Short mmCIF file of C-alpha atoms in Angstrom, two decimals:
data_model
loop_
_atom_site.label_atom_id
_atom_site.label_comp_id
_atom_site.label_asym_id
_atom_site.label_seq_id
_atom_site.Cartn_x
_atom_site.Cartn_y
_atom_site.Cartn_z
CA MET A 1 25.63 1.40 7.88
CA HIS A 2 26.10 4.74 9.54
CA ILE A 3 23.17 5.93 11.47
CA TYR A 4 22.26 9.63 11.37
CA PRO A 5 19.51 11.20 14.11
CA ASP A 6 17.84 13.17 11.64
CA ALA A 7 17.11 15.06 8.30
CA LYS A 8 19.13 18.17 9.45
CA THR A 9 22.27 15.96 10.87
CA VAL A 10 22.23 14.13 7.18
CA ALA A 11 21.84 18.05 5.30
CA GLN A 12 24.88 19.60 7.43
CA ALA A 13 27.24 16.29 7.48
CA ILE A 14 26.61 15.78 3.88
CA ALA A 15 25.37 18.54 1.76
CA PRO A 16 23.95 16.06 -0.96
CA ASP A 17 23.69 17.59 -4.78
CA GLU A 18 20.95 14.23 -5.09
CA PRO A 19 18.02 13.41 -3.22
CA VAL A 20 18.41 11.08 -0.44
CA ILE A 21 16.15 9.12 1.19
CA LEU A 22 16.04 8.42 4.78
CA ASN A 23 14.81 5.56 6.14
CA ARG A 24 13.50 4.24 9.72
CA PRO A 25 12.92 1.56 10.52
CA HIS A 26 11.65 1.87 14.19
CA ALA A 27 8.56 3.14 12.27
CA ALA A 28 8.56 0.07 9.68
CA ARG A 29 8.42 -2.15 12.65
CA ARG A 30 5.65 -0.28 14.84
CA ALA A 31 3.66 -0.09 11.76
CA ALA A 32 3.45 -4.18 11.43
CA ALA A 33 3.67 -4.58 14.95
CA TYR A 34 -0.06 -2.08 15.63
CA PHE A 35 -1.44 -4.59 12.69
CA THR A 36 -0.77 -7.94 13.65
CA ASP A 37 -1.40 -6.79 17.32
CA LYS A 38 -4.74 -5.13 16.72
CA PHE A 39 -6.23 -6.49 12.99
CA PRO A 40 -8.57 -9.26 14.35
CA GLY A 41 -7.08 -11.57 11.34
CA LYS A 42 -4.22 -12.55 9.07
CA VAL A 43 -1.93 -9.45 7.81
CA LEU A 44 -0.39 -9.53 4.05
CA TYR A 45 2.08 -6.95 2.71
CA ALA A 46 1.27 -5.37 -0.70
CA VAL A 47 4.24 -5.38 -2.18
CA LYS A 48 4.01 -2.99 -4.59
CA ALA A 49 3.51 -0.30 -1.85
CA ASN A 50 7.60 -0.53 -1.41
CA PRO A 51 9.48 -3.68 -2.49
CA ALA A 52 12.83 -2.29 -0.69
CA PRO A 53 14.19 -5.31 0.56
CA ASP A 54 15.33 -4.11 4.00
CA LEU A 55 11.25 -3.29 4.56
CA ILE A 56 10.48 -6.74 3.82
CA GLN A 57 13.24 -8.05 6.22
CA ILE A 58 12.08 -5.76 8.58
CA LEU A 59 8.07 -6.33 8.30
CA TRP A 60 8.71 -9.94 8.35
CA ASP A 61 10.78 -9.73 11.93
CA ALA A 62 7.91 -7.99 13.08
CA GLY A 63 5.08 -10.43 12.74
CA VAL A 64 4.29 -10.16 9.07
CA THR A 65 4.16 -13.58 7.35
CA HIS A 66 1.83 -12.87 4.54
CA TYR A 67 2.82 -11.41 1.38
CA ASP A 68 0.05 -9.77 -1.56
CA VAL A 69 2.65 -10.06 -4.61
CA ALA A 70 1.06 -9.17 -7.67
CA SER A 71 3.86 -10.10 -10.65
CA ILE A 72 6.14 -12.78 -11.33
CA ALA A 73 9.17 -10.63 -10.22
CA GLU A 74 7.51 -9.78 -7.16
CA VAL A 75 7.00 -13.51 -6.50
CA ARG A 76 10.95 -14.14 -7.32
CA LEU A 77 12.02 -10.66 -4.69
CA VAL A 78 9.89 -11.75 -1.46
CA ARG A 79 10.65 -15.90 -2.04
CA GLY A 80 14.48 -14.42 -2.51
CA ILE A 81 14.26 -13.00 0.72
CA LEU A 82 11.94 -14.74 3.26
CA PRO A 83 11.82 -18.68 2.10
CA ASP A 84 9.23 -19.69 4.67
CA ALA A 85 7.18 -16.27 4.00
CA GLU A 86 3.16 -17.11 2.34
CA LEU A 87 3.04 -15.52 -0.93
CA CYS A 88 -0.60 -14.92 -2.54
CA PHE A 89 -0.36 -13.75 -5.79
CA MET A 90 -3.31 -11.59 -6.07
CA HIS A 91 -3.19 -9.74 -9.36
CA PRO A 92 -6.56 -10.55 -11.10
CA ILE A 93 -5.13 -10.99 -14.81
CA LYS A 94 -1.45 -13.07 -14.73
CA THR A 95 0.45 -14.71 -17.45
CA ARG A 96 0.41 -18.33 -18.04
CA GLY A 97 4.30 -18.45 -17.56
CA ALA A 98 4.02 -16.12 -13.86
CA ILE A 99 1.42 -18.67 -12.72
CA LYS A 100 3.27 -21.88 -14.06
CA GLU A 101 6.41 -20.53 -12.30
CA ALA A 102 5.19 -19.14 -9.02
CA TYR A 103 2.96 -22.66 -8.57
CA PHE A 104 5.35 -25.20 -9.21
CA THR A 105 8.73 -23.33 -8.66
CA HIS A 106 7.87 -20.86 -5.76
CA GLY A 107 4.89 -22.96 -3.66
CA VAL A 108 2.22 -20.65 -4.80
CA LYS A 109 -0.98 -21.88 -4.20
CA THR A 110 -3.19 -18.45 -3.36
CA PHE A 111 -4.55 -17.15 -6.79
CA THR A 112 -7.56 -14.00 -7.01
CA LEU A 113 -8.99 -13.95 -10.05
CA ASP A 114 -12.03 -12.26 -11.19
CA SER A 115 -13.46 -14.23 -14.30
CA ILE A 116 -13.91 -17.28 -16.03
CA GLU A 117 -11.30 -17.04 -18.30
CA GLU A 118 -8.87 -16.59 -15.35
CA LEU A 119 -9.85 -19.42 -13.45
CA GLU A 120 -9.49 -21.81 -16.56
CA LYS A 121 -6.04 -20.49 -16.76
CA ILE A 122 -4.99 -21.36 -13.41
CA VAL A 123 -6.48 -24.87 -13.27
CA GLU A 124 -4.77 -25.54 -16.70
CA VAL A 125 -1.47 -24.42 -15.70
CA CYS A 126 -1.71 -25.34 -12.63
CA SER A 127 -2.58 -29.27 -13.27
CA ASP A 128 -0.12 -32.12 -13.20
CA PRO A 129 1.85 -31.78 -16.37
CA GLU A 130 2.26 -35.48 -16.67
CA THR A 131 -1.31 -36.82 -16.11
CA GLY A 132 -3.11 -33.92 -16.57
CA GLU A 133 -4.79 -34.04 -13.18
CA PRO A 134 -6.30 -30.63 -11.57
CA ALA A 135 -4.38 -29.46 -8.94
CA SER A 136 -6.10 -30.09 -5.63
CA ASP A 137 -4.17 -27.51 -3.70
CA LEU A 138 -5.28 -24.53 -5.01
CA ARG A 139 -6.86 -21.51 -2.37
CA LEU A 140 -8.18 -19.24 -5.01
CA LEU A 141 -9.94 -15.65 -3.79
CA VAL A 142 -12.99 -14.70 -6.33
CA ARG A 143 -12.47 -10.32 -6.19
CA LEU A 144 -15.57 -8.57 -5.99
CA ARG A 145 -16.14 -4.53 -7.56
CA VAL A 146 -16.86 -2.36 -4.91
CA SER A 147 -17.15 1.10 -4.18
CA SER A 148 -14.18 3.08 -3.97
CA GLU A 149 -16.24 6.63 -2.78
CA TYR A 150 -14.61 7.46 0.32
CA SER A 151 -11.20 6.73 -0.72
CA GLU A 152 -8.79 9.39 -2.31
CA LEU A 153 -7.91 6.96 -4.87
CA SER A 154 -10.49 4.60 -6.88
CA LEU A 155 -9.77 1.09 -7.31
CA ALA A 156 -13.43 0.56 -8.60
CA SER A 157 -12.75 0.59 -12.78
CA LYS A 158 -9.89 -1.97 -13.69
CA PHE A 159 -10.47 -4.83 -11.60
CA GLY A 160 -13.88 -6.94 -9.76
CA CYS A 161 -16.58 -9.56 -10.67
CA ASP A 162 -19.33 -7.30 -10.69
CA LEU A 163 -22.40 -8.56 -8.19
CA THR A 164 -24.74 -9.94 -10.52
CA ASP A 165 -22.21 -12.56 -12.68
CA LEU A 166 -20.27 -13.34 -9.12
CA PRO A 167 -22.44 -16.21 -7.93
CA GLU A 168 -21.96 -18.36 -11.07
CA LEU A 169 -17.76 -17.35 -10.93
CA LEU A 170 -18.28 -18.79 -7.36
CA HIS A 171 -19.94 -21.96 -7.99
CA LEU A 172 -17.50 -22.57 -11.12
CA THR A 173 -14.30 -21.33 -8.63
CA ARG A 174 -15.22 -23.88 -5.84
CA GLN A 175 -15.11 -26.80 -8.38
CA HIS A 176 -11.35 -26.44 -8.69
CA CYS A 177 -10.16 -25.43 -5.03
CA ASP A 178 -9.50 -26.49 -1.57
CA TRP A 179 -10.51 -23.15 -0.18
CA LEU A 180 -12.17 -20.37 -1.44
CA GLY A 181 -12.39 -16.87 -0.69
CA ILE A 182 -14.03 -13.18 -1.57
CA CYS A 183 -11.78 -10.30 -1.64
CA PHE A 184 -12.21 -6.63 -2.45
CA HIS A 185 -10.36 -3.52 -3.06
CA VAL A 186 -12.31 -0.40 -1.77
CA GLY A 187 -9.44 1.88 -3.09
CA SER A 188 -6.58 3.45 -1.77
CA GLN A 189 -6.66 5.66 1.25
CA ALA A 190 -10.25 5.16 2.81
CA MET A 191 -10.65 7.93 4.83
CA SER A 192 -13.87 6.28 6.36
CA PRO A 193 -14.21 3.12 7.96
CA PHE A 194 -17.88 3.32 5.89
CA ALA A 195 -16.01 2.53 3.02
CA PHE A 196 -15.62 -1.35 4.24
CA VAL A 197 -19.28 -1.72 5.56
CA GLN A 198 -20.46 -0.97 1.98
CA ALA A 199 -17.93 -3.54 0.81
CA LEU A 200 -18.72 -6.24 3.55
CA ASP A 201 -22.56 -5.71 2.82
CA ARG A 202 -22.12 -6.22 -1.14
CA THR A 203 -20.23 -9.29 0.37
CA ARG A 204 -22.56 -10.67 2.20
CA ALA A 205 -25.10 -10.36 -0.64
CA ALA A 206 -23.27 -12.11 -2.72
CA ILE A 207 -22.73 -15.09 -0.55
CA ALA A 208 -26.19 -15.63 -0.28
CA GLN A 209 -27.04 -15.59 -4.02
CA ALA A 210 -24.24 -17.89 -4.73
CA SER A 211 -25.06 -20.36 -1.77
CA VAL A 212 -21.30 -21.65 -1.70
CA VAL A 213 -18.90 -22.35 1.62
CA ILE A 214 -16.89 -19.74 1.79
CA ASP A 215 -13.34 -20.12 3.72
CA MET A 216 -12.20 -17.05 3.91
CA ILE A 217 -13.26 -12.79 3.43
CA ASP A 218 -10.10 -10.43 2.18
CA VAL A 219 -11.11 -7.05 2.58
CA GLY A 220 -7.69 -5.79 0.65
CA GLY A 221 -5.94 -2.64 1.61
CA GLY A 222 -7.14 1.30 1.11
CA PHE A 223 -5.96 1.80 5.40
CA PRO A 224 -5.01 4.82 5.43
CA SER A 225 -1.76 6.67 6.57
CA ILE A 226 -2.09 10.37 7.39
CA TYR A 227 -0.87 13.32 5.19
CA PRO A 228 -1.45 17.26 5.43
CA ASP A 229 -5.24 17.62 5.33
CA MET A 230 -5.70 13.86 5.48
CA GLU A 231 -6.09 12.80 9.14
CA PRO A 232 -8.29 9.60 8.74
CA PRO A 233 -10.25 8.24 12.06
CA PRO A 234 -7.73 5.98 14.22
CA LEU A 235 -7.15 2.20 12.43
CA GLU A 236 -8.77 0.92 15.92
CA ASP A 237 -11.81 1.90 14.07
CA TYR A 238 -11.48 0.25 10.98
CA PHE A 239 -10.59 -2.97 12.57
CA ALA A 240 -13.19 -2.57 15.06
CA ILE A 241 -16.35 -2.39 12.17
CA ILE A 242 -14.89 -4.82 9.70
CA HIS A 243 -14.68 -7.52 12.74
CA GLN A 244 -18.24 -6.78 13.84
CA HIS A 245 -19.36 -6.99 9.85
CA PHE A 246 -17.44 -10.15 9.18
CA GLU A 247 -18.60 -12.25 12.47
CA ALA A 248 -21.97 -11.75 11.10
CA LEU A 249 -21.70 -12.81 7.09
CA PRO A 250 -23.43 -16.69 6.32
CA ILE A 251 -19.76 -18.08 5.91
CA ALA A 252 -17.56 -21.06 7.14
CA TYR A 253 -17.46 -21.09 11.52
CA ASN A 254 -13.46 -21.71 10.72
CA ALA A 255 -13.29 -19.22 8.03
CA GLU A 256 -10.26 -16.23 8.10
CA LEU A 257 -10.14 -12.75 7.87
CA TRP A 258 -7.25 -10.96 5.70
CA CYS A 259 -6.35 -7.75 4.66
CA GLU A 260 -3.23 -6.64 2.67
CA PRO A 261 -2.15 -3.20 4.09
CA GLY A 262 0.33 -1.49 1.86
CA ARG A 263 0.36 2.44 2.17
CA ALA A 264 -0.21 1.68 5.76
CA LEU A 265 2.74 -0.64 7.13
CA ALA A 266 5.08 1.51 4.35
CA ALA A 267 4.06 5.38 4.40
CA GLU A 268 6.04 6.32 7.79
CA TYR A 269 9.16 4.36 6.79
CA SER A 270 10.91 6.76 4.41
CA SER A 271 11.41 10.69 3.84
CA MET A 272 12.95 12.35 1.42
CA ILE A 273 16.31 15.23 1.22
CA VAL A 274 15.98 17.54 -1.33
CA LYS A 275 17.89 20.72 -2.47
CA VAL A 276 16.15 23.67 -3.83
CA GLU A 277 18.46 24.54 -7.17
CA LYS A 278 16.42 27.77 -8.15
CA ARG A 279 13.99 30.10 -6.90
CA ARG A 280 10.79 31.72 -9.34
CA GLY A 281 8.74 33.36 -7.21
CA ALA A 282 6.34 31.22 -5.18
CA GLU A 283 7.73 27.73 -7.46
CA LEU A 284 11.09 26.39 -6.01
CA TYR A 285 13.18 24.01 -8.60
CA ILE A 286 14.31 20.78 -7.00
CA ASN A 287 15.76 17.50 -7.91
CA ASP A 288 13.43 15.29 -7.49
CA GLY A 289 10.08 15.57 -9.12
CA ALA A 290 7.17 13.80 -10.92
CA TYR A 291 9.54 11.22 -12.37
CA GLY A 292 11.01 9.88 -9.11
CA ALA A 293 9.49 10.04 -5.23
CA LEU A 294 7.64 12.49 -5.96
CA TYR A 295 5.45 10.66 -8.56
CA ASP A 296 2.30 11.30 -6.43
CA ALA A 297 2.62 14.97 -5.87
CA ALA A 298 3.08 15.69 -9.41
CA HIS A 299 -0.08 13.20 -10.94
CA VAL A 300 -2.59 13.00 -8.48
CA ALA A 301 -2.29 16.42 -6.55
CA TRP A 302 -1.12 15.07 -3.02
CA ARG A 303 0.48 17.00 -0.46
CA PHE A 304 3.41 15.49 1.64
CA PRO A 305 4.47 17.18 4.57
CA VAL A 306 7.98 19.40 4.13
CA ALA A 307 9.87 20.89 6.52
CA ALA A 308 12.79 23.33 5.66
CA LEU A 309 16.47 22.35 6.85
CA GLU A 310 18.12 25.30 7.44
CA ASP A 311 18.67 27.02 10.43
CA ASP A 312 18.88 30.58 9.05
CA LEU A 313 15.63 30.57 7.81
CA ARG A 314 13.24 33.14 9.75
CA ASP A 315 10.19 34.26 7.00
CA PRO A 316 6.94 33.52 8.41
CA LEU A 317 5.63 30.38 6.03
CA GLY A 318 4.63 30.63 2.72
CA ASP A 319 2.97 28.64 0.14
CA PHE A 320 5.19 27.06 -2.86
CA ALA A 321 5.12 24.73 -5.70
CA PHE A 322 7.60 22.29 -7.02
CA TYR A 323 9.50 22.13 -10.21
CA GLY A 324 11.66 19.15 -10.56
CA PRO A 325 14.76 18.71 -12.57
CA THR A 326 13.45 16.80 -15.74
CA CYS A 327 12.88 18.72 -18.67
CA ASP A 328 9.22 18.41 -18.63
CA ASP A 329 6.71 20.67 -18.01
CA ALA A 330 4.09 18.08 -16.49
CA ASP A 331 7.36 17.59 -13.88
CA TYR A 332 5.19 19.65 -11.76
CA MET A 333 3.66 19.69 -8.16
CA ALA A 334 1.42 22.16 -7.16
CA GLY A 335 1.45 21.79 -3.42
CA PRO A 336 0.88 23.89 -2.07
CA PHE A 337 3.95 23.20 0.23
CA PRO A 338 4.21 25.61 2.73
CA LEU A 339 7.93 26.97 3.74
CA PRO A 340 9.67 29.78 4.78
CA GLY A 341 9.28 32.82 2.33
CA ASP A 342 13.07 33.35 2.60
CA ILE A 343 13.73 30.32 1.15
CA GLN A 344 16.48 30.10 -1.37
CA ALA A 345 18.24 28.02 -4.38
CA GLY A 346 21.05 26.06 -1.76
CA ASP A 347 18.61 25.21 0.86
CA TYR A 348 17.51 21.87 1.89
CA ILE A 349 13.72 20.09 2.47
CA GLU A 350 12.56 17.21 3.79
CA ILE A 351 9.44 15.68 2.53
CA GLY A 352 8.00 13.16 4.62
CA MET A 353 5.62 9.86 4.51
CA LEU A 354 7.52 8.80 0.92
CA GLY A 355 7.66 5.00 2.31
CA ALA A 356 4.67 3.99 0.42
CA TYR A 357 4.38 4.37 -3.37
CA GLY A 358 7.22 7.14 -3.30
CA ALA A 359 10.99 5.55 -3.44
CA ALA A 360 9.34 2.71 -5.50
CA MET A 361 8.21 4.92 -7.88
CA LYS A 362 11.57 6.50 -8.84
CA THR A 363 12.91 6.12 -12.57
CA GLY A 364 15.95 6.97 -14.29
CA PHE A 365 13.96 9.54 -17.02
CA ASN A 366 16.29 11.85 -18.58
CA GLY A 367 19.03 11.04 -16.74
CA PHE A 368 18.11 11.54 -13.10
CA GLY A 369 16.56 9.72 -10.12
CA ASP A 370 19.95 8.78 -8.56
CA ALA A 371 19.52 8.30 -4.44
CA GLU A 372 21.52 7.76 -1.52
CA VAL A 373 19.99 5.66 1.21
CA LEU A 374 20.34 6.50 4.89
CA VAL A 375 19.12 5.39 8.34
CA VAL A 376 17.65 8.29 10.98
CA GLU A 377 16.22 7.65 14.02
CA ASP A 378 14.20 10.26 14.52
CA GLU A 379 10.32 10.17 13.93
CA PRO A 380 8.14 10.40 10.82
CA MET A 381 6.86 13.80 9.77
CA MET A 382 3.49 12.49 10.38
CA SER A 383 2.47 9.49 12.75
CA LEU A 384 -0.65 6.83 12.78
CA PHE A 385 1.10 4.66 15.23
CA ASP A 386 2.40 7.36 17.60
CA GLY A 387 -0.48 6.13 20.48
CA SER A 388 -2.43 9.82 19.75
CA ARG A 389 -6.20 9.43 18.40
CA ARG A 390 -6.57 12.33 15.64
CA ARG A 391 -10.44 12.72 15.30
CA GLU A 392 -13.04 10.89 18.28
CA ALA A 393 -14.59 7.94 16.91
CA SER A 394 -18.08 9.71 16.92
CA ASP A 395 -16.93 11.63 13.72
CA ASN A 396 -16.53 8.39 11.73
CA VAL A 397 -19.59 8.31 9.36
CA VAL A 398 -20.44 5.20 11.45
CA SER A 399 -21.59 4.32 14.41
CA LEU A 400 -19.16 1.15 15.69
CA ARG A 401 -22.42 0.43 17.98
#
């Protein structure tokens, strides 16, 4: 594959009519190395953030050995790419067929649950089909419901066992597994390390009530990336606070600490070139949108960094909104996206930080969705891994002391 210096070179070289995804392998390697070097435990990549085979291989090569898979399709995908990876089926509600194939065909031993019904399902399906003997090698995680108040996107409603019900579920689960863990998810894009403090304090209360041996704590995802108007503290601050509170938990002396970054590992991997097809005042009609890589920009008003790729634009920046290419009025992204005031039809724009959930969300709705994929060598439009601190630790909601 030909490697280009940057987005502007791509636009000038091929003048694309369809969107172009620009991948930066070096950015993904750097993010993976950062987590594996600095996080005080095991790092699982949350495959749902971006299941691109190239990215999965890059992360493996950079030291990520565990993968959070949430469907049997993701199990098959990662196992096909990485025969030796540790796969952890982290969706709390799974079909019997998915559990059976994951356990017996792909060697998955780690499963998450948040109810007695799911526990019974896992135990039954993984039992020896001839003798009926229960599996002796299950590694089970009980998901605790925690707050998402410090996160940009809540994940507090759909999954998780309430604190009042957790002791009974932990007791029952302990009887059926070789290794018992507690996991939670503070929500996507947690903008303060205090999100994990609250969750770990809740975990402490659950363990104290249950009085069972806990072999692992999984703090889930929620580690932020950087976007316009969303500049989180350095990730070291998150890691330090997590480690401090993990060490104080009443758990087994050799208990493991896990995390499941998705966005933080993948966001800087990709950007996208789009073409302006029409301008109507402060609205630009572009060739990707709500049913493509800009799903978050449309549905949760996410602002991504943007840059015009033309050399002849001279006007000061103005605020623009985008319409995508489909015939649906919902294909709209309010932004605002700051671009030169003289931008017009035929011009190209680079939209950054789309490696997480962007490329993965593209559909073929209305016949749109094709995108060429190229590799570029320049830096991401924004980065948490370039060595600079965006905010001092004193700006955090809680002190590291």
